[in-house]
């Protein structure tokens, strides 16, 4: 689902790019390394998912502007999952200037042959920029955006470029996005919903499909549930993501 905070983040980042101010506040952007910001060709930059859009008014999380929508995605580099031959680490140099050691480490085995490495670095930095924006607005939404995959390649970008957000990635690893979770993917514990819609529902089943717990919420407010050790299936719809209470639920 489209989260309003993520839409706001996309608007902010688009405006920043149009103003030629895309480098990050902590100096990790391509220009900070002396790299030229390219007009790269390739897939769109990672951003909010459009697969199940939800109107902003259906969520209980306050927004900066309920009518804001992300502008058109500008060309950028593929994420970490891009397949095909990669540029050797020793050849990942910007058009001008140099990369920092941290940036070089991030770019290892990540730059497709023939692509400007500064474009790949830009994509990772934009991921960090989105997280920085979201964590200031609503930390739980930031964790949920990583758990749902709405912010793509966040673990790699955080590890390589903005390690100050590692706690978000760690918590997201124990969260449940909307969907059906079964077997070893289930972890007993207490969970709270992050940015649920007005049509949030859940169901917990044990062996042979026996219902252990279920519920709905039409308030848009966070709810808490407990997944017992006897659970075999957990299904969530319209709740966005369930975050663990404590380090691991």
Phi, psi and omega in degrees: 000151178280125178263134184300326178295322178293322176298319178296321179297319180295320179296316180298315182292323178295317179298321180295320181293320180295333178271004180061039179235042188283348182287150186282162181293335182263013170076028181257002182286168181302320181294330179297334180267002183088005181278143179281132177286117187272162168267075190288151173251147180148190181299161180294155177295147180302144180196190182300146179285144179251012187290323179227071184296142178236128179303141183306326185289350181273357180253151182270001182272128181297148180235157178291325177205117185290344183258356182289138174230149179299144176286176181301135180291131178270156183302143178207188186269156176291157181279194185296338185277359182301136182261169177107174181300142179249154176288131178304147184305322183289350182252004180275080180241144180286166179299323176223153177074203182220161173267151173286166179299322179296319180292321177299318180298318180296324185280348181302129178057030184233345186260113177298145179302136178090355181255143177295120180301335178296331178291321178293318178298321179300318179299315178297320181292326177296325175298316178296321180297319178297316180296319179297320178296312184294319184293332176286325182280314183194105185300319183295326176294323178298315178296317180298322180295327176287316182297322181278348182083009179293330169257106188281150175057027181299316181304317181292318181294319180294314181298323185266331189236329182221067184298347178295345180259015182300329180297328178294316180295318180298316180291321181297332181295339180251012181265162177243113172285168174307144181138192180247129182238132185223169172058227185292346179288346180274133178234119179301147178153183180257135182228152178235145180279140179249124178053050180290156175276184177279001178232055181271129177217154181210159179209133177243127182239149176258206179300145179060024176076013180292130180288126177260326179194152176200165179183169176222159177214130178241021182262341186077006180262154182296140177238157177245142176225162175239124176264113183281167179295334181280357182292142177240336180216136176231124181238133180228139178222128176074012181256357179073287179202149176250122183257145182289143171276124186085187186297317185224028178086000000 
